[in-house]
């Protein structure tokens, strides 16, 4: 009997060892759900690989008593994860794309942008206001949001409401809404609520004319080491071509404006009949001043191709070698062109004042 056991051990030792791919993520429930979905797709494509998920807390998870825009750190939800990538403790990291700055630290790239969920913002109401909309909430109702972008747009649209900062992960914010009497409603990303399975809490989805969304909102980005070709090849198949092109345009617009979470900048994109439409806007902190415009470019959504690596320059931090280069450049140019149009109309002054006021408060 012991002989059989030894034979089994020997056979195990001689079998080729499965490669383990280590995947970094934030610790929140939503981050884990998002990471699990990416890992499940990769597992289905590569049944010969093992995946280990490594969760960690980021600066943005730890500082919960300060509005995000006040912390003054561009990589609030990414820095610790990037350190793990740099030290080779993980091979890839799954992020909400809207958390990734438009300029990544040297040595990193976004190797995949997954198919976007609904990018719009949603309103979740306190139980006593279920069935209401922002328009029909009582005068002076307090609405919670951690975003200057949402607050600026919604103050302008709904002047009868008050907007106040609310921090914490989705579970924490919903608990604050339900258990405390401070907030009549809170604004959250629809995609996050849907991924958590909380469709029943969505009381209102905001239309673009009410509140345009954050750059990259609703999409997941997979960050990798820029020179790790094996991992780039592994994750590259996750690129969703339409989402990729829309997000390149959005990120190019934001980068050229030099925006970030400390200023109210928002976008809306759509692909229709070979045209990519990009609407972008900037607002003063109180929403009283704004500049918005729309531009379009002819871009056909390409299929992924197998022509091998193209010359690498990253576009707005993204590497997509299996997607033709022409449409990517056209999307980037659309974002830059719209940013230049807004800058020519005075956007820089609005953003400068917004930054100064945000820093002073």
Coordinates of C-alpha atoms in Angstrom, one line a residue, residues 4-360:
X4 CA 1.2 2.8 -4.3
X5 CA 1.5 6.0 -2.3
X6 CA 5.1 6.5 -3.4
X7 CA 4.2 5.9 -7.0
X8 CA 1.5 8.6 -6.7
X9 CA 3.9 11.1 -5.2
X10 CA 6.5 10.4 -7.9
X11 CA 3.8 10.9 -10.6
X12 CA 2.8 14.2 -9.0
X13 CA 6.4 15.4 -8.9
X14 CA 7.0 14.5 -12.5
X15 CA 3.8 16.3 -13.8
X16 CA 4.5 19.8 -15.2
X17 CA 3.6 22.5 -12.6
X18 CA 0.8 24.8 -13.4
X19 CA 1.9 28.4 -13.7
X20 CA 0.3 30.6 -11.1
X21 CA -0.8 34.1 -12.2
X22 CA -1.1 36.4 -9.2
X23 CA -3.9 39.0 -9.5
X24 CA -3.9 42.1 -7.3
X25 CA -7.1 43.8 -6.2
X26 CA -8.5 46.2 -3.6
X27 CA -10.2 44.5 -0.6
X28 CA -13.7 45.9 -1.1
X29 CA -16.5 43.6 -2.0
X30 CA -17.1 45.4 -5.3
X31 CA -13.4 45.2 -6.2
X32 CA -13.4 41.4 -5.5
X33 CA -16.5 40.9 -7.6
X34 CA -14.9 42.8 -10.5
X35 CA -11.6 40.9 -10.1
X36 CA -13.4 37.5 -9.9
X37 CA -15.2 38.3 -13.2
X38 CA -11.9 39.0 -15.0
X39 CA -10.3 35.9 -13.5
X40 CA -13.2 33.7 -14.5
X41 CA -12.9 34.9 -18.1
X42 CA -9.1 34.3 -18.1
X43 CA -9.6 30.8 -16.6
X44 CA -12.1 29.9 -19.3
X45 CA -9.6 30.9 -21.9
X46 CA -6.6 29.3 -20.2
X47 CA -7.7 26.2 -18.2
X48 CA -4.0 25.3 -17.9
X49 CA -3.3 28.3 -15.7
X50 CA -3.9 28.8 -12.0
X51 CA -4.9 32.2 -10.6
X52 CA -4.3 33.5 -7.1
X53 CA -6.1 36.7 -6.0
X54 CA -4.2 39.0 -3.6
X55 CA -6.3 41.7 -2.0
X56 CA -4.8 44.8 -0.4
X57 CA -5.9 48.2 1.0
X58 CA -5.1 51.4 -0.8
X59 CA -4.7 55.0 0.5
X60 CA -8.2 55.8 -0.8
X61 CA -9.6 52.9 1.3
X62 CA -7.8 54.1 4.4
X63 CA -8.6 57.8 4.4
X64 CA -12.3 57.9 4.9
X65 CA -12.8 61.2 6.7
X66 CA -11.7 63.5 3.8
X67 CA -13.3 64.2 0.4
X68 CA -11.4 62.5 -2.4
X69 CA -10.7 65.8 -4.1
X70 CA -9.0 67.2 -1.0
X71 CA -6.5 64.4 -0.6
X72 CA -4.5 65.7 -3.5
X73 CA -3.2 62.3 -4.7
X74 CA -3.8 61.1 -8.2
X75 CA -3.3 57.4 -7.5
X76 CA -5.5 57.1 -4.4
X77 CA -6.8 53.7 -5.3
X78 CA -3.9 52.4 -7.3
X79 CA -0.5 53.2 -5.7
X80 CA -0.2 50.2 -3.3
X81 CA -1.3 47.9 -6.1
X82 CA 1.3 49.3 -8.4
X83 CA 4.0 48.9 -5.8
X84 CA 3.1 45.2 -5.7
X85 CA 3.3 45.0 -9.5
X86 CA 6.7 46.8 -9.4
X87 CA 8.0 44.3 -6.8
X88 CA 6.8 41.4 -8.8
X89 CA 4.4 40.3 -6.1
X90 CA 1.5 40.3 -8.5
X91 CA 1.4 39.9 -12.3
X92 CA -1.7 42.0 -13.1
X93 CA -4.1 44.3 -11.2
X94 CA -7.8 44.8 -11.9
X95 CA -9.1 48.4 -11.4
X96 CA -12.2 50.4 -12.1
X97 CA -10.8 52.3 -15.1
X98 CA -12.0 55.6 -13.7
X99 CA -9.6 55.2 -10.8
X100 CA -6.6 55.0 -13.1
X101 CA -4.9 58.3 -13.9
X102 CA -4.4 59.3 -17.6
X103 CA -0.6 59.2 -17.1
X104 CA 0.6 56.1 -15.4
X105 CA 3.9 55.8 -13.6
X106 CA 6.8 54.6 -15.8
X107 CA 6.9 50.9 -16.3
X108 CA 3.1 50.3 -16.2
X109 CA 0.4 50.0 -18.8
X110 CA -3.3 49.2 -19.1
X111 CA -3.1 45.9 -21.0
X112 CA -6.9 45.4 -21.3
X113 CA -10.1 47.4 -21.1
X114 CA -13.1 45.1 -20.6
X115 CA -16.6 45.6 -22.0
X116 CA -18.2 48.5 -20.3
X117 CA -21.3 48.2 -18.1
X118 CA -23.8 51.1 -17.9
X119 CA -21.6 54.1 -17.4
X120 CA -24.3 56.5 -16.1
X121 CA -24.8 57.6 -12.5
X122 CA -27.7 56.3 -10.4
X123 CA -29.7 57.8 -7.5
X124 CA -30.3 55.6 -4.5
X125 CA -33.0 57.0 -2.2
X126 CA -33.5 56.8 1.5
X127 CA -36.4 54.3 2.2
X128 CA -38.8 57.1 3.0
X129 CA -38.2 58.7 -0.4
X130 CA -38.5 55.6 -2.6
X131 CA -40.5 56.5 -5.7
X132 CA -39.2 60.1 -5.8
X133 CA -36.7 61.6 -8.3
X134 CA -34.1 64.3 -7.6
X135 CA -36.6 66.8 -9.1
X136 CA -39.4 65.8 -6.7
X137 CA -37.3 65.6 -3.5
X138 CA -38.4 68.2 -0.9
X139 CA -36.6 71.6 -0.8
X140 CA -33.2 71.5 1.0
X141 CA -33.0 67.7 0.9
X142 CA -29.4 66.6 1.4
X143 CA -27.9 64.4 -1.4
X144 CA -24.6 62.6 -0.7
X145 CA -21.8 62.3 -3.3
X146 CA -18.0 62.0 -3.0
X147 CA -17.6 63.5 -6.5
X148 CA -17.1 67.2 -7.4
X149 CA -18.2 66.2 -10.9
X150 CA -21.6 65.0 -9.8
X151 CA -22.1 67.8 -7.3
X152 CA -21.2 70.6 -9.8
X153 CA -23.6 69.3 -12.5
X154 CA -26.5 68.4 -10.1
X155 CA -26.3 71.7 -8.2
X156 CA -26.8 73.5 -11.5
X157 CA -29.7 71.2 -12.5
X158 CA -31.4 70.9 -9.1
X159 CA -30.8 74.1 -7.2
X160 CA -33.4 73.2 -4.5
X161 CA -31.1 70.4 -3.2
X162 CA -28.0 70.5 -1.0
X163 CA -25.0 68.3 -1.9
X164 CA -22.7 66.9 0.8
X165 CA -19.6 64.7 0.7
X166 CA -20.1 61.0 1.7
X167 CA -17.2 58.5 1.7
X168 CA -16.7 54.8 2.2
X169 CA -17.2 51.8 0.0
X170 CA -20.6 51.0 -1.5
X171 CA -21.7 49.0 1.5
X172 CA -20.7 51.8 3.9
X173 CA -22.4 54.5 1.9
X174 CA -25.7 52.5 1.6
X175 CA -25.6 51.9 5.4
X176 CA -25.1 55.6 6.1
X177 CA -28.0 56.4 3.8
X178 CA -30.4 53.8 5.3
X179 CA -29.5 54.1 9.0
X180 CA -28.8 57.8 9.5
X181 CA -31.2 60.6 8.7
X182 CA -28.6 62.9 7.2
X183 CA -29.1 62.0 3.5
X184 CA -32.3 61.8 1.4
X185 CA -30.4 60.2 -1.4
X186 CA -26.9 59.4 -2.6
X187 CA -25.4 59.3 -6.1
X188 CA -23.4 56.2 -7.1
X189 CA -22.2 54.6 -10.4
X190 CA -24.9 52.4 -11.9
X191 CA -22.3 49.8 -12.9
X192 CA -21.1 49.2 -9.3
X193 CA -24.7 48.7 -8.1
X194 CA -25.4 46.3 -10.9
X195 CA -22.2 44.3 -10.3
X196 CA -23.1 44.0 -6.6
X197 CA -26.6 42.7 -7.6
X198 CA -28.3 45.7 -6.1
X199 CA -30.5 46.6 -9.1
X200 CA -33.5 47.1 -6.8
X201 CA -31.8 50.0 -5.1
X202 CA -31.5 52.1 -8.3
X203 CA -34.2 54.7 -8.0
X204 CA -33.3 56.8 -10.9
X205 CA -30.6 56.6 -13.6
X206 CA -29.3 60.1 -14.6
X207 CA -29.5 61.0 -18.2
X208 CA -26.4 62.8 -19.8
X209 CA -28.3 66.1 -19.9
X210 CA -28.7 65.8 -16.1
X211 CA -25.2 64.4 -15.2
X212 CA -22.5 63.3 -17.6
X213 CA -20.3 60.5 -16.2
X214 CA -16.6 60.2 -15.2
X215 CA -13.9 59.3 -17.8
X216 CA -13.8 55.5 -18.0
X217 CA -16.8 55.0 -15.7
X218 CA -18.3 51.5 -16.0
X219 CA -15.3 49.9 -17.5
X220 CA -12.6 47.7 -15.9
X221 CA -8.9 48.2 -16.7
X222 CA -6.2 45.5 -16.2
X223 CA -2.9 47.1 -15.3
X224 CA 0.3 45.2 -16.0
X225 CA 4.1 45.7 -16.2
X226 CA 4.7 47.4 -19.6
X227 CA 7.6 45.1 -20.5
X228 CA 5.9 41.8 -19.4
X229 CA 5.0 40.5 -22.9
X230 CA 3.7 37.2 -21.7
X231 CA 1.1 38.9 -19.4
X232 CA 0.3 41.5 -22.0
X233 CA -0.5 38.7 -24.5
X234 CA -2.5 36.9 -21.8
X235 CA -4.8 39.8 -21.0
X236 CA -4.9 41.5 -24.4
X237 CA -7.8 39.3 -25.5
X238 CA -10.0 40.9 -22.9
X239 CA -10.0 44.2 -24.8
X240 CA -13.5 45.2 -25.9
X241 CA -12.9 47.2 -29.1
X242 CA -15.8 49.7 -28.7
X243 CA -15.1 50.3 -25.0
X244 CA -11.4 50.7 -25.8
X245 CA -12.0 53.4 -28.4
X246 CA -14.5 55.3 -26.3
X247 CA -12.2 55.2 -23.3
X248 CA -9.2 56.3 -25.3
X249 CA -11.1 59.4 -26.5
X250 CA -12.3 60.1 -23.0
X251 CA -8.9 59.7 -21.4
X252 CA -7.2 61.8 -24.1
X253 CA -9.8 64.6 -23.5
X254 CA -9.1 64.5 -19.7
X255 CA -5.4 64.3 -20.1
X256 CA -5.2 67.3 -22.5
X257 CA -7.4 69.3 -20.1
X258 CA -5.1 68.3 -17.3
X259 CA -8.1 67.3 -15.2
X260 CA -8.4 64.9 -12.3
X261 CA -10.6 64.2 -9.4
X262 CA -9.9 67.7 -8.0
X263 CA -11.9 69.4 -10.8
X264 CA -15.3 68.8 -12.3
X265 CA -14.8 67.2 -15.7
X266 CA -17.3 64.9 -17.3
X267 CA -17.9 63.1 -20.6
X268 CA -20.4 61.1 -22.7
X269 CA -19.5 58.9 -25.6
X270 CA -21.4 56.9 -28.2
X271 CA -20.6 54.8 -31.3
X272 CA -23.2 54.9 -34.0
X273 CA -23.0 54.1 -37.7
X274 CA -19.2 54.3 -37.8
X275 CA -19.1 57.6 -35.9
X276 CA -17.6 58.1 -32.4
X277 CA -19.4 61.0 -30.6
X278 CA -17.7 62.6 -27.7
X279 CA -19.4 65.2 -25.5
X280 CA -17.2 66.7 -22.8
X281 CA -17.7 69.4 -20.2
X282 CA -16.0 71.4 -17.4
X283 CA -17.8 73.1 -14.5
X284 CA -17.1 75.5 -11.7
X285 CA -17.3 73.9 -8.3
X286 CA -20.8 75.3 -7.7
X287 CA -21.9 74.4 -11.2
X288 CA -22.8 78.0 -12.0
X289 CA -20.2 78.3 -14.8
X290 CA -19.7 75.6 -17.5
X291 CA -18.5 74.9 -21.0
X292 CA -19.7 71.8 -22.9
X293 CA -19.4 70.7 -26.5
X294 CA -19.6 67.7 -28.8
X295 CA -17.4 66.5 -31.6
X296 CA -17.4 63.4 -33.7
X297 CA -15.0 61.4 -35.8
X298 CA -15.4 58.6 -38.4
X299 CA -14.1 55.5 -36.6
X300 CA -15.2 51.9 -37.5
X301 CA -15.0 49.5 -34.6
X302 CA -12.3 47.0 -35.6
X303 CA -12.2 43.3 -34.9
X304 CA -9.2 42.1 -33.0
X305 CA -6.5 41.1 -35.4
X306 CA -3.5 38.7 -35.1
X307 CA -0.9 40.7 -37.1
X308 CA 1.6 40.6 -34.2
X309 CA 2.9 43.5 -32.2
X310 CA 2.7 47.0 -33.6
X311 CA 5.2 49.7 -32.5
X312 CA 4.3 50.1 -28.9
X313 CA 3.7 53.7 -28.0
X314 CA 1.0 53.6 -25.4
X315 CA -2.0 55.8 -25.9
X316 CA -3.1 57.5 -22.8
X317 CA -1.6 54.7 -20.7
X318 CA -3.2 51.9 -22.8
X319 CA -1.5 49.1 -24.8
X320 CA -3.7 47.3 -27.3
X321 CA -1.5 45.7 -29.9
X322 CA -4.2 43.3 -31.1
X323 CA -6.5 46.2 -32.1
X324 CA -5.6 48.2 -35.3
X325 CA -3.7 51.4 -34.6
X326 CA -5.6 53.7 -36.9
X327 CA -8.9 53.7 -35.0
X328 CA -7.0 54.1 -31.7
X329 CA -5.2 57.2 -33.0
X330 CA -8.4 58.6 -34.4
X331 CA -10.1 58.2 -31.0
X332 CA -7.2 59.9 -29.2
X333 CA -7.2 62.8 -31.7
X334 CA -10.9 63.2 -31.1
X335 CA -10.3 63.6 -27.4
X336 CA -7.5 66.1 -27.9
X337 CA -9.5 68.1 -30.4
X338 CA -12.5 68.4 -28.1
X339 CA -10.2 69.5 -25.2
X340 CA -8.6 72.1 -27.4
X341 CA -12.1 73.4 -28.4
X342 CA -13.1 73.8 -24.7
X343 CA -9.8 75.4 -23.9
X344 CA -10.3 77.9 -26.7
X345 CA -13.7 78.8 -25.1
X346 CA -12.2 79.4 -21.6
X347 CA -12.1 76.0 -19.9
X348 CA -8.7 76.6 -18.5
X349 CA -9.9 79.5 -16.4
X350 CA -12.8 77.5 -15.0
X351 CA -10.6 74.6 -14.1
X352 CA -7.9 76.8 -12.5
X353 CA -10.5 78.6 -10.3
X354 CA -12.0 75.3 -9.4
X355 CA -8.6 73.9 -8.4
X356 CA -7.8 77.0 -6.3
X357 CA -11.1 76.9 -4.5
X358 CA -10.9 73.2 -3.9
X359 CA -7.4 73.6 -2.4
X360 CA -8.4 76.5 -0.3

